[in-house]
CSV table of C-alpha atoms and ligand atoms in Angstrom, one decimal:
chain,number,residue,atom,x,y,z
A,23,MET,CA,15.3,-12.7,1.3
A,24,GLU,CA,13.8,-11.1,-2.0
A,25,LEU,CA,10.9,-14.1,-1.6
A,26,PRO,CA,8.0,-14.9,-4.6
A,27,VAL,CA,4.7,-14.2,-4.4
A,28,PRO,CA,1.6,-14.5,-6.8
A,29,PHE,CA,1.9,-10.7,-6.9
A,30,ALA,CA,2.9,-8.9,-10.2
A,31,THR,CA,6.0,-7.9,-8.6
A,32,GLU,CA,6.6,-11.5,-8.6
A,33,THR,CA,9.0,-11.2,-5.4
A,34,VAL,CA,9.3,-9.1,-2.5
A,35,ASN,CA,12.2,-8.6,-0.1
A,36,VAL,CA,11.9,-9.1,4.3
A,37,TYR,CA,14.6,-8.9,5.8
A,38,LEU,CA,16.5,-10.3,9.2
A,39,VAL,CA,17.3,-8.7,11.7
A,40,LYS,CA,20.2,-9.7,14.3
A,41,GLY,CA,20.6,-7.4,17.0
A,42,GLU,CA,20.0,-8.9,20.6
A,43,LYS,CA,16.8,-10.4,19.3
A,44,LEU,CA,15.7,-11.9,16.5
A,45,ILE,CA,14.1,-9.1,14.1
A,46,LEU,CA,12.3,-10.0,10.2
A,47,ILE,CA,10.3,-7.3,9.3
A,48,ASP,CA,7.4,-7.8,6.3
A,49,THR,CA,7.4,-12.0,5.4
A,50,GLY,CA,5.6,-12.5,2.6
A,51,THR,CA,2.5,-14.0,0.5
A,52,LYS,CA,1.0,-16.8,2.9
A,53,THR,CA,1.9,-20.0,-0.3
A,54,GLU,CA,4.1,-23.2,-0.2
A,55,GLU,CA,7.0,-21.7,-2.7
A,56,THR,CA,7.4,-17.8,-0.1
A,57,ARG,CA,7.3,-20.2,2.6
A,58,LYS,CA,9.8,-22.9,1.1
A,59,ALA,CA,11.6,-20.4,0.0
A,60,LEU,CA,11.8,-18.7,3.4
A,61,ASN,CA,12.6,-22.0,5.4
A,62,HIS,CA,14.8,-22.4,2.7
A,63,GLN,CA,17.0,-18.3,3.2
A,64,LEU,CA,17.1,-19.1,6.9
A,65,ARG,CA,18.6,-21.6,7.0
A,66,GLU,CA,21.1,-20.6,4.8
A,67,LEU,CA,21.5,-17.9,7.5
A,68,GLY,CA,21.9,-20.4,10.4
A,69,TYR,CA,18.7,-20.3,11.4
A,70,THR,CA,14.8,-21.6,11.1
A,71,LEU,CA,11.7,-19.8,11.7
A,72,SER,CA,11.4,-20.8,15.4
A,73,ASP,CA,14.4,-18.2,16.7
A,74,ILE,CA,12.5,-15.4,15.1
A,75,ASP,CA,11.7,-13.8,18.0
A,76,THR,CA,9.9,-9.9,17.0
A,77,VAL,CA,7.5,-9.7,13.2
A,78,ILE,CA,6.7,-5.6,11.7
A,79,ILE,CA,5.1,-5.7,9.1
A,80,THR,CA,5.5,-2.4,7.0
A,81,HIS,CA,1.8,-2.9,6.1
A,82,HIS,CA,-0.9,-4.2,5.5
A,83,HIS,CA,-1.4,-6.4,1.5
A,84,ALA,CA,-0.4,-9.8,1.8
A,85,ASP,CA,2.8,-9.6,0.3
A,86,HIS,CA,4.3,-8.6,3.5
A,87,CYS,CA,2.2,-9.6,6.4
A,88,GLY,CA,0.3,-13.0,4.6
A,89,LEU,CA,3.2,-16.1,6.0
A,90,LEU,CA,2.5,-14.4,10.0
A,91,ASP,CA,0.8,-17.4,11.5
A,92,ASP,CA,3.6,-19.5,10.0
A,93,PHE,CA,6.0,-18.4,13.1
A,94,ASP,CA,5.5,-20.0,16.5
A,95,GLU,CA,2.7,-18.2,18.9
A,96,ASP,CA,5.2,-16.7,20.7
A,97,VAL,CA,6.4,-14.0,18.4
A,98,GLU,CA,5.8,-10.3,18.4
A,99,VAL,CA,3.8,-9.1,16.2
A,100,VAL,CA,4.7,-5.0,15.4
A,101,GLY,CA,2.4,-2.3,13.0
A,102,HIS,CA,0.4,0.2,12.6
A,103,PRO,CA,-2.7,-0.1,14.9
A,104,TRP,CA,-5.0,0.2,11.6
A,105,ASN,CA,-2.6,-3.7,10.5
A,106,GLU,CA,-5.5,-5.1,12.5
A,107,PRO,CA,-8.2,-5.5,10.4
A,108,TRP,CA,-7.1,-6.4,7.8
A,109,ILE,CA,-4.5,-9.2,9.5
A,110,THR,CA,-7.9,-10.5,11.2
A,111,LYS,CA,-9.7,-10.7,9.3
A,112,SER,CA,-12.5,-8.9,10.4
A,113,PRO,CA,-15.6,-9.9,9.5
A,114,ASP,CA,-16.9,-6.0,10.7
A,115,PHE,CA,-14.4,-4.6,8.8
A,116,ILE,CA,-14.2,-6.9,5.7
A,117,GLN,CA,-18.4,-6.0,4.9
A,118,ARG,CA,-17.2,-2.7,5.8
A,119,TYR,CA,-15.9,-2.2,3.1
A,120,GLU,CA,-17.7,-4.8,0.6
A,121,ARG,CA,-20.9,-1.7,1.1
A,122,PHE,CA,-18.2,0.7,1.3
A,123,TYR,CA,-17.0,-0.3,-2.7
A,124,GLU,CA,-21.1,-1.3,-3.7
A,125,ASN,CA,-22.0,2.0,-2.4
A,126,LEU,CA,-18.9,3.6,-4.0
A,127,ALA,CA,-18.5,1.5,-7.4
A,128,PRO,CA,-22.0,3.5,-8.9
A,129,GLN,CA,-21.1,6.7,-8.0
A,130,LEU,CA,-18.4,6.6,-9.7
A,131,GLY,CA,-20.4,5.0,-12.6
A,132,ILE,CA,-18.5,1.7,-12.8
A,133,PRO,CA,-20.7,-1.0,-14.1
A,134,GLU,CA,-22.2,-3.4,-12.1
A,135,VAL,CA,-21.5,-6.3,-14.5
A,136,PHE,CA,-17.8,-5.3,-11.8
A,137,LEU,CA,-19.6,-5.5,-9.0
A,138,LYS,CA,-21.5,-9.5,-9.4
A,139,LYS,CA,-18.3,-10.8,-10.2
A,140,GLY,CA,-17.9,-10.5,-7.4
A,141,PRO,CA,-15.5,-8.6,-4.3
A,142,SER,CA,-12.6,-7.8,-6.3
A,143,MET,CA,-10.6,-5.6,-3.7
A,144,THR,CA,-10.5,-7.8,-0.9
A,145,ARG,CA,-9.3,-10.4,-3.2
A,146,THR,CA,-5.6,-10.8,-2.3
A,147,LEU,CA,-6.8,-11.5,1.3
A,148,ILE,CA,-7.2,-15.0,0.6
A,149,TYR,CA,-2.9,-14.6,-0.1
A,150,SER,CA,-3.2,-13.3,4.6
A,151,CYS,CA,-3.5,-14.8,7.5
A,152,ASN,CA,-5.3,-14.7,10.4
A,153,ARG,CA,-2.7,-12.7,13.3
A,154,SER,CA,-2.6,-10.6,16.0
A,155,LEU,CA,-0.6,-7.6,16.4
A,156,THR,CA,0.7,-7.7,20.0
A,157,HIS,CA,2.5,-4.5,19.2
A,158,ALA,CA,1.0,-1.5,17.4
A,159,VAL,CA,3.4,1.4,17.0
A,160,ARG,CA,3.1,5.1,15.5
A,161,GLU,CA,4.5,7.8,14.4
A,162,GLY,CA,7.4,9.0,16.6
A,163,ASP,CA,7.8,5.3,18.4
A,164,PHE,CA,10.8,3.0,18.8
A,165,ILE,CA,10.3,-0.7,18.5
A,166,ARG,CA,12.1,-2.3,21.9
A,167,ALA,CA,14.0,-5.1,19.4
A,168,LEU,CA,14.8,-2.5,17.3
A,169,PRO,CA,16.3,0.2,19.4
A,170,GLU,CA,17.5,2.8,16.9
A,171,PHE,CA,14.7,3.1,14.4
A,172,GLN,CA,12.0,5.4,14.7
A,173,VAL,CA,8.8,4.4,13.4
A,174,ILE,CA,7.9,7.2,10.6
A,175,GLU,CA,4.2,6.5,9.0
A,176,THR,CA,4.2,7.0,5.6
A,177,PRO,CA,0.2,6.1,4.1
A,178,GLY,CA,-0.5,6.1,0.3
A,179,HIS,CA,-0.2,2.9,-0.7
A,180,ALA,CA,-1.5,2.1,2.4
A,181,SER,CA,-2.7,4.1,5.1
A,182,THR,CA,-1.0,1.1,7.6
A,183,HIS,CA,1.8,1.4,5.6
A,184,ILE,CA,5.0,2.5,8.6
A,185,ALA,CA,8.4,3.0,8.0
A,186,LEU,CA,11.5,3.0,10.0
A,187,TYR,CA,14.6,6.1,10.3
A,188,ARG,CA,17.9,4.7,11.4
A,189,GLU,CA,19.1,9.3,12.2
A,190,ARG,CA,23.1,8.3,12.9
A,191,ASP,CA,23.6,6.6,8.6
A,192,GLY,CA,20.1,7.5,7.6
A,193,LEU,CA,18.9,3.9,6.9
A,194,LEU,CA,15.3,4.1,6.2
A,195,ILE,CA,13.5,0.3,6.0
A,196,GLY,CA,10.7,2.0,3.8
A,197,GLY,CA,8.2,-1.5,2.6
A,198,ASP,CA,7.0,-0.1,-0.4
A,199,ILE,CA,6.9,4.2,-0.5
A,200,LEU,CA,8.9,4.1,-2.9
A,201,LEU,CA,10.5,1.9,-5.0
A,202,ASP,CA,13.2,1.6,-7.3
A,203,ARG,CA,11.7,0.4,-10.7
A,204,ILE,CA,7.8,0.4,-10.1
A,205,SER,CA,5.7,3.6,-8.8
A,206,SER,CA,3.2,2.1,-5.1
A,207,ASN,CA,-0.2,2.7,-6.5
A,208,PRO,CA,-2.0,4.4,-4.4
A,209,LEU,CA,-5.3,2.2,-3.4
A,210,LEU,CA,-8.5,3.2,-2.3
A,211,GLU,CA,-9.4,2.3,1.3
A,212,PRO,CA,-12.9,2.7,3.2
A,213,PRO,CA,-12.8,5.1,6.2
A,214,TYR,CA,-11.2,3.4,9.7
A,215,TYR,CA,-13.4,5.9,11.3
A,216,GLY,CA,-16.3,8.6,9.7
A,217,GLU,CA,-17.8,8.9,7.2
A,218,GLU,CA,-15.1,10.2,5.1
A,219,ARG,CA,-12.6,8.5,2.8
A,220,ALA,CA,-9.2,9.3,2.7
A,221,ARG,CA,-7.2,10.5,-1.1
A,222,PRO,CA,-4.7,8.6,-0.4
A,223,LEU,CA,-3.2,9.3,-3.8
A,224,LEU,CA,-2.4,13.0,-1.7
A,225,GLN,CA,-1.6,11.3,1.5
A,226,TYR,CA,1.3,9.8,-0.8
A,227,ASN,CA,2.5,12.6,-2.2
A,228,GLU,CA,2.5,14.0,1.3
A,229,SER,CA,4.8,10.5,2.3
A,230,LEU,CA,7.3,11.3,-0.8
A,231,ARG,CA,7.6,15.5,0.2
A,232,ARG,CA,8.4,14.6,3.4
A,233,LEU,CA,11.1,11.5,2.0
A,234,ALA,CA,13.0,13.7,0.0
A,235,GLN,CA,13.3,16.1,3.0
A,236,MET,CA,15.4,14.2,5.7
A,237,PRO,CA,19.1,13.3,4.8
A,238,ILE,CA,18.6,9.4,3.5
A,239,SER,CA,20.6,7.8,2.7
A,240,ARG,CA,19.7,4.2,1.8
A,241,ILE,CA,16.0,3.2,1.6
A,242,LEU,CA,15.4,-1.0,1.6
A,243,THR,CA,12.7,-1.3,-0.4
A,244,GLY,CA,10.1,-3.8,-0.1
A,245,HIS,CA,10.5,-5.2,-3.4
A,246,GLY,CA,13.4,-4.6,-6.3
A,247,LYS,CA,16.9,-3.8,-5.7
A,248,ASP,CA,18.4,-0.9,-2.4
A,249,VAL,CA,16.6,3.0,-3.7
A,250,THR,CA,19.1,5.6,-3.2
A,251,ASN,CA,18.6,8.8,-5.0
A,252,VAL,CA,15.7,9.4,-3.1
A,253,LYS,CA,14.8,13.3,-3.4
A,254,GLU,CA,15.9,12.6,-7.3
A,255,LEU,CA,13.4,9.6,-7.4
A,256,VAL,CA,11.1,11.2,-5.4
A,257,GLY,CA,10.8,14.7,-7.8
A,258,GLU,CA,10.5,12.2,-10.9
A,259,ARG,CA,7.5,10.2,-9.2
A,260,LEU,CA,5.5,13.0,-9.1
A,261,ARG,CA,6.3,15.0,-11.8
A,262,LYS,CA,4.9,11.6,-13.3
A,263,GLN,CA,2.2,12.1,-11.8
A,264,GLU,CA,1.1,15.6,-11.6
A,265,LYS,CA,1.7,14.7,-15.8
A,266,ARG,CA,-0.9,11.9,-15.8
A,267,ALA,CA,-3.5,14.1,-13.8
A,268,GLY,CA,-2.6,17.0,-17.1
A,269,ILE,CA,-3.9,13.9,-18.8
A,270,VAL,CA,-6.6,13.0,-17.1
A,271,LEU,CA,-8.3,16.7,-17.0
A,272,GLU,CA,-7.1,17.6,-20.7
A,273,MET,CA,-10.0,14.4,-21.1
A,274,LEU,CA,-11.8,16.3,-19.2
A,275,LYS,CA,-11.6,19.2,-21.6
A,276,GLU,CA,-12.8,17.4,-24.1
A,277,LYS,CA,-15.4,15.8,-22.5
A,278,PRO,CA,-17.3,15.6,-19.3
A,279,MET,CA,-16.8,12.5,-18.0
A,280,THR,CA,-17.3,9.4,-14.9
A,281,PRO,CA,-14.1,8.1,-13.2
A,282,TYR,CA,-15.2,4.9,-14.2
A,283,GLU,CA,-15.1,6.0,-18.1
A,284,VAL,CA,-11.9,7.7,-17.4
A,285,CYS,CA,-10.3,4.8,-16.6
A,286,VAL,CA,-11.4,3.4,-19.6
A,287,LYS,CA,-10.0,5.5,-21.3
A,288,LEU,CA,-6.6,5.8,-19.1
A,289,PHE,CA,-6.0,1.8,-18.9
A,290,PRO,CA,-7.3,0.6,-22.0
A,291,ILE,CA,-6.0,-2.6,-21.3
A,292,LEU,CA,-5.7,-2.5,-18.3
A,293,TYR,CA,-9.2,-1.7,-16.9
A,294,ASP,CA,-11.8,-4.5,-17.4
A,295,LYS,CA,-9.5,-7.1,-14.9
A,296,GLN,CA,-7.8,-4.6,-12.7
A,297,LEU,CA,-11.2,-2.5,-12.5
A,298,ALA,CA,-8.8,-2.4,-8.0
A,299,LEU,CA,-6.4,-1.5,-8.9
A,300,THR,CA,-6.6,0.6,-11.7
A,301,ILE,CA,-9.7,2.9,-10.6
A,302,SER,CA,-8.2,3.6,-7.3
A,303,GLU,CA,-4.9,5.2,-10.2
A,304,THR,CA,-7.6,6.9,-11.9
A,305,VAL,CA,-9.1,8.2,-8.5
A,306,GLY,CA,-6.3,9.4,-7.4
A,307,GLN,CA,-5.3,11.8,-10.4
A,308,LEU,CA,-9.9,13.0,-10.0
A,309,ASP,CA,-8.4,13.4,-6.0
A,310,PHE,CA,-5.2,15.6,-6.7
A,311,LEU,CA,-7.6,17.7,-10.0
A,312,GLU,CA,-9.9,18.5,-7.4
A,313,TYR,CA,-7.5,19.2,-5.0
A,314,ASN,CA,-6.5,21.5,-6.6
A,315,GLN,CA,-9.5,23.1,-7.9
A,316,GLN,CA,-9.2,21.9,-11.2
A,317,VAL,CA,-12.8,20.5,-12.0
A,318,ILE,CA,-16.2,20.6,-10.6
A,319,ILE,CA,-17.3,17.2,-9.5
A,320,ASP,CA,-21.0,17.1,-9.9
A,321,SER,CA,-23.2,14.9,-7.7
A,322,SER,CA,-26.1,15.6,-7.6
A,323,SER,CA,-27.4,12.3,-9.0
A,324,THR,CA,-25.9,9.2,-8.0
A,325,GLN,CA,-23.6,8.3,-10.4
A,326,TRP,CA,-20.9,12.0,-10.6
A,327,THR,CA,-19.6,14.0,-13.0
A,328,TYR,CA,-16.6,15.2,-13.5
A,329,TYR,CA,-15.8,19.2,-15.7
A,330,ALA,CA,-12.6,21.2,-16.1
A,331,LYS,CA,-12.6,24.0,-15.1
B,425,LIG,ZN1,1.6,-2.7,-0.6
């Protein structure tokens, strides 16, 4: 079922699976339009919301789990354990996220005016839910309601991201891991434990390479059409990313810069309105260059400067 969402993708795909139980994979946002569309499409298939026994969420973004509050209390909610602080809107976690971003922003060279605009990283939580998981799943697990599918962890776009793989025919329920028309952004997230943040773009590339090695016949995606040419598309996405990293490296060869300065040059139109997204993407490219030992970071002052090697 394709549902409208108030995000750039405009719609999200959710999947109804009829086995011994009725399962919904992902939900759409907590918005009236989404709610109406879901109820209407379920009715056309002969069901109502209360017929659903289990909801599985592929990751914690509001377009995938926001409508969870609408489901009956006894519905099983399944996903990666790190969804929990997001889907419960844990005040401690949100505060930690804000603090993480406040500490990171000056290091990245982000001007203070952006911080004064408010919590840009958590803005989409208004479209999300306040609900707990009933079952947490990790790499290799099977979900009772969906016995043929095995959980594979696919971090990068979100560190909570899982996909569901059926070995028998190579079908993958893929969430946002690989989309037909658009590349999924690796988003900066606070660390779930310890002090060090994850390197989302590096994780994302790793997840993509893993998919390319699996005999996947079809991906049922979170947005847009199914993907059937997995290896080819992964190759395309990795090449495109490497090309963008090359552009960043050329910029740094001309002049050492802060991540924010790179971001402004890389996204001259978008950076102002979509700083959270564009700075995540920029940091991703810089992480990639750092990992490949193509840049040196001067972190001796509050504001970090990147030099091309
Ligand atoms: Zn997402």
